[in-house]
Amino acid sequence: MADSTSERLEESSHLKQSDSYEAKKELVQKQFSSKVALICTCLGSVVGTGNIWRFPRIVANNSKDKGGLVFLIVWILFLFLWSIPMLITEYSIGRYTRKAIVGSFKKLLGEKFMWCGAFITLVTFFISCYYSVVLGWCFYYFIRMMAYDLPTNSDDSRQIFVDFAQDSSWPVLTHALAVTFAGLSVLKGVKTIEKVNQVLVPTFLLIVVFTFYWSLTRENAQVGIHYLFTPNWESFGDPRLWVDAISQNAFDTGAGMGLMVVYASFMGRDRGIVKYGSLIPIANNLVRCN
């Protein structure tokens, strides 16, 4: 009887060790393969068309014809007051819980607060619904502009968009392509996500740098630079500017969207969350300024 009990205990111990080994092995396999892969993936979740398209529009709307420096000051202020603290929190939660957003709320606060994670997930889903449409537009313009010359005035630009978005079925196809591409990018989890981002993010940064230096060679480039860095101190009292600045910074960095909770769940314990939570949003905002 004693021998039988001893054998069972030994067998149980071996099983526990085996389970523990498999769990550790699975955890290692689900981590980012390198520091570069982690950085590219985190940047890839926040940099995009907003760097070239949305940010300049928001600056112009809040600066009118007097200059955009005040908006930049408030926008940078919110980077340190809101975005970086929020992202450090997200990195901390994700790395500690090893769960996605809903699971993180459950592990930290209990089942009663799972709805908070579900709400964040729903908001992010709705953002992805319209963003995938915009990505489809990018596919269309990329193909069209390789075959035709760029428009030379706003009327021609507007007509191109009307012909595409209102008078054709192209948006259905381009949206389907965008959703398919996104689905394939996350097909095998962090494995495919990091591979796709290691190609797309450097390519995008090269495009941004090229566009920046190319724009400096355009006629009246100095007028745009002067406008961007000219202050309109009266706009400090405009509540709309403050709302747009914080919402733009949150949009720029992904703060509060739960994206980094998910990515941080694949971070190793040796990755510094304060470092990543600070440097990545700062790098992204530098791209915005370009």
CSV table of C-alpha atoms in Angstrom, one decimal:
chain,number,residue,atom,x,y,z
A,1,MET,CA,0.0,0.0,0.0
A,2,ALA,CA,2.8,2.4,0.9
A,3,ASP,CA,4.6,1.6,-2.3
A,4,SER,CA,1.5,2.2,-4.3
A,5,THR,CA,0.9,5.6,-2.6
A,6,SER,CA,4.5,6.5,-3.2
A,7,GLU,CA,4.3,5.7,-6.9
A,8,ARG,CA,1.1,7.7,-7.2
A,9,LEU,CA,2.7,10.7,-5.6
A,10,GLU,CA,5.7,10.4,-7.7
A,11,GLU,CA,3.6,10.1,-10.9
A,12,SER,CA,1.6,13.2,-9.8
A,13,SER,CA,4.8,15.1,-9.2
A,14,HIS,CA,6.0,14.2,-12.7
A,15,LEU,CA,2.7,15.3,-14.2
A,16,LYS,CA,2.8,18.7,-12.4
A,17,GLN,CA,6.4,19.2,-13.6
A,18,SER,CA,5.4,18.3,-17.1
A,19,ASP,CA,2.4,20.7,-17.0
A,20,SER,CA,4.5,23.4,-15.6
A,21,TYR,CA,7.1,22.9,-18.3
A,22,GLU,CA,4.5,23.0,-21.0
A,23,ALA,CA,2.9,26.1,-19.6
A,24,LYS,CA,6.3,27.8,-19.5
A,25,LYS,CA,7.1,26.6,-23.0
A,26,GLU,CA,3.8,28.0,-24.3
A,27,LEU,CA,4.4,31.3,-22.6
A,28,VAL,CA,7.8,31.6,-24.2
A,29,GLN,CA,6.4,30.8,-27.6
A,30,LYS,CA,3.8,33.5,-27.3
A,31,GLN,CA,6.2,36.2,-26.5
A,32,PHE,CA,7.6,38.7,-29.1
A,33,SER,CA,10.7,37.2,-30.8
A,34,SER,CA,12.8,40.3,-30.3
A,35,LYS,CA,13.0,43.9,-29.1
A,36,VAL,CA,12.7,45.2,-32.7
A,37,ALA,CA,9.6,43.1,-33.3
A,38,LEU,CA,8.0,44.5,-30.1
A,39,ILE,CA,8.8,48.1,-31.0
A,40,CYS,CA,7.6,47.8,-34.6
A,41,THR,CA,4.3,46.1,-33.4
A,42,CYS,CA,3.6,48.8,-30.8
A,43,LEU,CA,4.4,51.6,-33.3
A,44,GLY,CA,2.3,49.8,-35.9
A,45,SER,CA,-0.8,49.9,-33.8
A,46,VAL,CA,-0.8,53.7,-33.6
A,47,VAL,CA,1.1,55.2,-36.6
A,48,GLY,CA,-0.8,55.4,-39.9
A,49,THR,CA,-2.8,57.6,-42.1
A,50,GLY,CA,-3.6,59.9,-39.1
A,51,ASN,CA,0.1,61.0,-39.2
A,52,ILE,CA,-0.3,62.4,-42.7
A,53,TRP,CA,-4.0,63.1,-42.9
A,54,ARG,CA,-5.7,63.7,-39.6
A,55,PHE,CA,-3.2,65.6,-37.5
A,56,PRO,CA,-2.6,68.5,-40.0
A,57,ARG,CA,-6.4,68.9,-40.4
A,58,ILE,CA,-6.9,69.1,-36.6
A,59,VAL,CA,-4.1,71.6,-36.2
A,60,ALA,CA,-5.5,73.8,-39.0
A,61,ASN,CA,-9.0,73.7,-37.7
A,62,ASN,CA,-7.9,74.9,-34.3
A,63,SER,CA,-5.4,77.5,-35.6
A,64,LYS,CA,-7.5,79.2,-38.3
A,65,ASP,CA,-5.2,81.7,-40.1
A,66,LYS,CA,-3.2,82.8,-37.1
A,67,GLY,CA,-0.7,79.9,-36.4
A,68,GLY,CA,-0.6,76.4,-34.8
A,69,LEU,CA,2.0,76.7,-32.0
A,70,VAL,CA,-0.5,76.9,-29.2
A,71,PHE,CA,-2.2,73.7,-30.3
A,72,LEU,CA,1.2,72.0,-30.5
A,73,ILE,CA,2.0,73.1,-26.9
A,74,VAL,CA,-1.3,71.8,-25.5
A,75,TRP,CA,-1.0,68.6,-27.6
A,76,ILE,CA,2.5,67.9,-26.1
A,77,LEU,CA,1.3,68.8,-22.6
A,78,PHE,CA,-1.4,66.0,-22.9
A,79,LEU,CA,1.3,63.6,-24.1
A,80,PHE,CA,2.9,63.8,-20.6
A,81,LEU,CA,-0.2,64.3,-18.5
A,82,TRP,CA,-2.5,61.7,-20.2
A,83,SER,CA,-1.0,59.5,-22.8
A,84,ILE,CA,2.2,58.3,-21.2
A,85,PRO,CA,0.7,57.6,-17.8
A,86,MET,CA,-2.2,55.8,-19.4
A,87,LEU,CA,0.1,53.7,-21.6
A,88,ILE,CA,2.4,52.8,-18.7
A,89,THR,CA,-0.7,51.6,-16.9
A,90,GLU,CA,-1.8,49.5,-19.9
A,91,TYR,CA,1.6,48.0,-20.3
A,92,SER,CA,1.6,47.1,-16.6
A,93,ILE,CA,-1.8,45.5,-16.6
A,94,GLY,CA,-1.1,43.5,-19.8
A,95,ARG,CA,2.2,42.2,-18.6
A,96,TYR,CA,0.9,41.3,-15.2
A,97,THR,CA,-2.3,39.6,-16.1
A,98,ARG,CA,-1.2,38.0,-19.4
A,99,LYS,CA,-4.8,38.5,-20.5
A,100,ALA,CA,-6.6,40.6,-23.1
A,101,ILE,CA,-8.8,43.5,-22.1
A,102,VAL,CA,-11.9,41.7,-20.7
A,103,GLY,CA,-9.8,39.1,-19.0
A,104,SER,CA,-7.5,41.7,-17.5
A,105,PHE,CA,-10.5,43.5,-15.8
A,106,LYS,CA,-11.8,40.2,-14.6
A,107,LYS,CA,-8.4,39.2,-13.0
A,108,LEU,CA,-7.8,42.6,-11.5
A,109,LEU,CA,-11.2,43.7,-10.3
A,110,GLY,CA,-13.5,40.7,-10.6
A,111,GLU,CA,-16.3,39.6,-12.8
A,112,LYS,CA,-18.5,42.6,-11.9
A,113,PHE,CA,-16.1,44.9,-13.8
A,114,MET,CA,-15.7,42.8,-16.9
A,115,TRP,CA,-18.2,45.1,-18.7
A,116,CYS,CA,-15.5,47.9,-18.5
A,117,GLY,CA,-13.2,45.7,-20.7
A,118,ALA,CA,-16.1,44.8,-23.0
A,119,PHE,CA,-16.9,48.5,-23.4
A,120,ILE,CA,-13.3,49.4,-24.4
A,121,THR,CA,-13.2,46.5,-26.8
A,122,LEU,CA,-16.5,47.6,-28.4
A,123,VAL,CA,-15.2,51.2,-28.9
A,124,THR,CA,-12.0,49.9,-30.5
A,125,PHE,CA,-14.1,47.6,-32.7
A,126,PHE,CA,-16.2,50.6,-33.9
A,127,ILE,CA,-13.0,52.5,-34.6
A,128,SER,CA,-11.6,49.6,-36.7
A,129,CYS,CA,-14.9,49.5,-38.7
A,130,TYR,CA,-14.4,53.0,-40.1
A,131,TYR,CA,-10.6,52.7,-40.2
A,132,SER,CA,-10.8,49.7,-42.4
A,133,VAL,CA,-12.9,51.8,-44.9
A,134,VAL,CA,-10.1,54.4,-44.9
A,135,LEU,CA,-7.5,51.7,-45.5
A,136,GLY,CA,-9.6,50.6,-48.5
A,137,TRP,CA,-9.4,54.1,-49.8
A,138,CYS,CA,-5.7,54.0,-49.5
A,139,PHE,CA,-5.6,50.8,-51.6
A,140,TYR,CA,-7.7,52.5,-54.3
A,141,TYR,CA,-5.6,55.7,-54.4
A,142,PHE,CA,-2.3,53.7,-54.4
A,143,ILE,CA,-3.4,51.8,-57.5
A,144,ARG,CA,-5.0,54.8,-59.3
A,145,MET,CA,-2.1,57.1,-58.8
A,146,MET,CA,0.3,54.6,-60.3
A,147,ALA,CA,-1.8,54.7,-63.5
A,148,TYR,CA,-2.8,58.4,-63.6
A,149,ASP,CA,-1.2,61.7,-62.9
A,150,LEU,CA,-1.9,63.4,-59.6
A,151,PRO,CA,-4.7,66.0,-59.6
A,152,THR,CA,-3.6,69.6,-59.8
A,153,ASN,CA,-6.5,71.3,-58.0
A,154,SER,CA,-9.1,70.6,-55.4
A,155,ASP,CA,-12.0,70.2,-57.8
A,156,ASP,CA,-10.3,67.4,-59.6
A,157,SER,CA,-9.4,65.8,-56.3
A,158,ARG,CA,-13.0,66.0,-55.1
A,159,GLN,CA,-14.3,64.5,-58.4
A,160,ILE,CA,-11.9,61.5,-58.1
A,161,PHE,CA,-13.3,60.8,-54.7
A,162,VAL,CA,-16.9,61.2,-55.8
A,163,ASP,CA,-16.4,58.9,-58.8
A,164,PHE,CA,-14.9,56.3,-56.5
A,165,ALA,CA,-16.9,56.5,-53.3
A,166,GLN,CA,-20.4,57.5,-54.6
A,167,ASP,CA,-20.6,56.5,-58.2
A,168,SER,CA,-19.0,53.0,-58.2
A,169,SER,CA,-18.8,49.7,-56.3
A,170,TRP,CA,-15.1,50.0,-55.7
A,171,PRO,CA,-15.5,50.8,-51.9
A,172,VAL,CA,-17.0,47.3,-51.4
A,173,LEU,CA,-14.0,45.6,-53.0
A,174,THR,CA,-11.4,47.8,-51.3
A,175,HIS,CA,-13.0,47.4,-47.9
A,176,ALA,CA,-13.1,43.6,-48.4
A,177,LEU,CA,-9.4,43.7,-49.3
A,178,ALA,CA,-8.6,45.8,-46.2
A,179,VAL,CA,-10.5,43.4,-43.9
A,180,THR,CA,-8.9,40.3,-45.5
A,181,PHE,CA,-5.4,41.8,-45.1
A,182,ALA,CA,-6.1,42.6,-41.5
A,183,GLY,CA,-7.4,39.1,-40.9
A,184,LEU,CA,-4.3,37.5,-42.5
A,185,SER,CA,-2.1,39.7,-40.4
A,186,VAL,CA,-3.5,38.4,-37.1
A,187,LEU,CA,-4.1,34.8,-38.4
A,188,LYS,CA,-1.4,33.2,-36.2
A,189,GLY,CA,-1.4,35.8,-33.4
A,190,VAL,CA,1.7,37.5,-32.4
A,191,LYS,CA,3.8,35.5,-34.9
A,192,THR,CA,2.2,37.0,-38.0
A,193,ILE,CA,1.5,40.4,-36.3
A,194,GLU,CA,5.2,41.1,-35.6
A,195,LYS,CA,6.3,39.9,-39.1
A,196,VAL,CA,3.8,42.2,-40.9
A,197,ASN,CA,4.8,45.1,-38.7
A,198,GLN,CA,8.5,44.6,-39.2
A,199,VAL,CA,7.9,45.2,-42.9
A,200,LEU,CA,5.1,47.9,-42.8
A,201,VAL,CA,6.4,50.1,-40.1
A,202,PRO,CA,9.9,50.8,-41.5
A,203,THR,CA,8.3,51.2,-44.9
A,204,PHE,CA,5.8,53.7,-43.5
A,205,LEU,CA,8.6,55.6,-41.7
A,206,LEU,CA,10.6,55.9,-44.9
A,207,ILE,CA,7.6,57.3,-46.7
A,208,VAL,CA,7.0,59.9,-43.9
A,209,VAL,CA,10.7,60.9,-44.0
A,210,PHE,CA,10.7,61.2,-47.8
A,211,THR,CA,7.5,63.2,-47.7
A,212,PHE,CA,8.9,65.5,-45.1
A,213,TYR,CA,12.0,66.3,-47.0
A,214,TRP,CA,10.1,66.5,-50.3
A,215,SER,CA,7.6,69.0,-48.8
A,216,LEU,CA,10.5,71.2,-47.8
A,217,THR,CA,11.5,71.6,-51.4
A,218,ARG,CA,8.0,72.8,-52.5
A,219,GLU,CA,7.3,76.4,-53.3
A,220,ASN,CA,6.2,78.4,-50.2
A,221,ALA,CA,7.3,75.7,-47.8
A,222,GLN,CA,8.6,78.3,-45.5
A,223,VAL,CA,5.1,79.7,-45.2
A,224,GLY,CA,3.8,76.5,-43.8
A,225,ILE,CA,6.6,76.1,-41.3
A,226,HIS,CA,6.1,79.7,-40.2
A,227,TYR,CA,2.4,79.1,-39.8
A,228,LEU,CA,2.9,75.9,-37.7
A,229,PHE,CA,5.3,77.5,-35.2
A,230,THR,CA,3.5,80.9,-34.9
A,231,PRO,CA,1.5,81.3,-31.6
A,232,ASN,CA,-2.0,82.6,-31.3
A,233,TRP,CA,-2.1,83.0,-27.5
A,234,GLU,CA,-5.8,83.9,-27.5
A,235,SER,CA,-6.6,80.3,-28.5
A,236,PHE,CA,-5.4,79.1,-25.1
A,237,GLY,CA,-8.8,80.0,-23.7
A,238,ASP,CA,-10.7,78.1,-26.4
A,239,PRO,CA,-12.2,74.9,-24.8
A,240,ARG,CA,-12.5,73.2,-28.2
A,241,LEU,CA,-8.7,73.4,-28.7
A,242,TRP,CA,-8.1,71.6,-25.4
A,243,VAL,CA,-10.7,68.9,-26.3
A,244,ASP,CA,-9.2,68.3,-29.8
A,245,ALA,CA,-5.7,68.3,-28.4
A,246,ILE,CA,-6.3,65.5,-25.9
A,247,SER,CA,-8.4,63.5,-28.2
A,248,GLN,CA,-5.8,63.8,-31.0
A,249,ASN,CA,-3.1,62.8,-28.6
A,250,ALA,CA,-5.1,59.8,-27.4
A,251,PHE,CA,-5.7,58.9,-31.1
A,252,ASP,CA,-2.0,59.3,-31.9
A,253,THR,CA,-0.7,57.1,-29.1
A,254,GLY,CA,-3.6,54.7,-28.7
A,255,ALA,CA,-3.9,55.6,-25.0
A,256,GLY,CA,-7.1,54.4,-23.4
A,257,MET,CA,-8.0,52.0,-26.3
A,258,GLY,CA,-6.6,48.9,-24.6
A,259,LEU,CA,-4.3,48.1,-27.5
A,260,MET,CA,-1.2,48.0,-25.3
A,261,VAL,CA,-2.8,45.7,-22.7
A,262,VAL,CA,-3.0,43.0,-25.4
A,263,TYR,CA,0.5,43.6,-26.7
A,264,ALA,CA,2.0,43.8,-23.3
A,265,SER,CA,0.6,40.4,-22.5
A,266,PHE,CA,3.2,39.0,-24.9
A,267,MET,CA,6.1,41.0,-23.4
A,268,GLY,CA,8.8,39.3,-21.5
A,269,ARG,CA,9.5,40.2,-17.8
A,270,ASP,CA,12.8,41.7,-18.9
A,271,ARG,CA,11.1,44.4,-21.0
A,272,GLY,CA,10.9,47.7,-19.2
A,273,ILE,CA,7.3,48.9,-19.2
A,274,VAL,CA,8.2,52.5,-18.2
A,275,LYS,CA,10.7,52.7,-21.0
A,276,TYR,CA,8.3,51.4,-23.7
A,277,GLY,CA,5.4,53.4,-22.3
A,278,SER,CA,7.4,56.6,-22.6
A,279,LEU,CA,9.6,56.3,-25.6
A,280,ILE,CA,7.2,54.7,-28.1
A,281,PRO,CA,4.5,57.5,-27.7
A,282,ILE,CA,7.2,60.2,-27.9
A,283,ALA,CA,8.6,58.6,-31.1
A,284,ASN,CA,5.2,58.4,-32.5
A,285,ASN,CA,4.5,62.1,-31.8
A,286,LEU,CA,7.8,63.0,-33.4
A,287,VAL,CA,6.5,61.3,-36.5
A,288,ARG,CA,3.3,63.3,-36.3
A,289,CYS,CA,5.3,66.6,-36.3
A,290,ASN,CA,7.1,65.5,-39.4
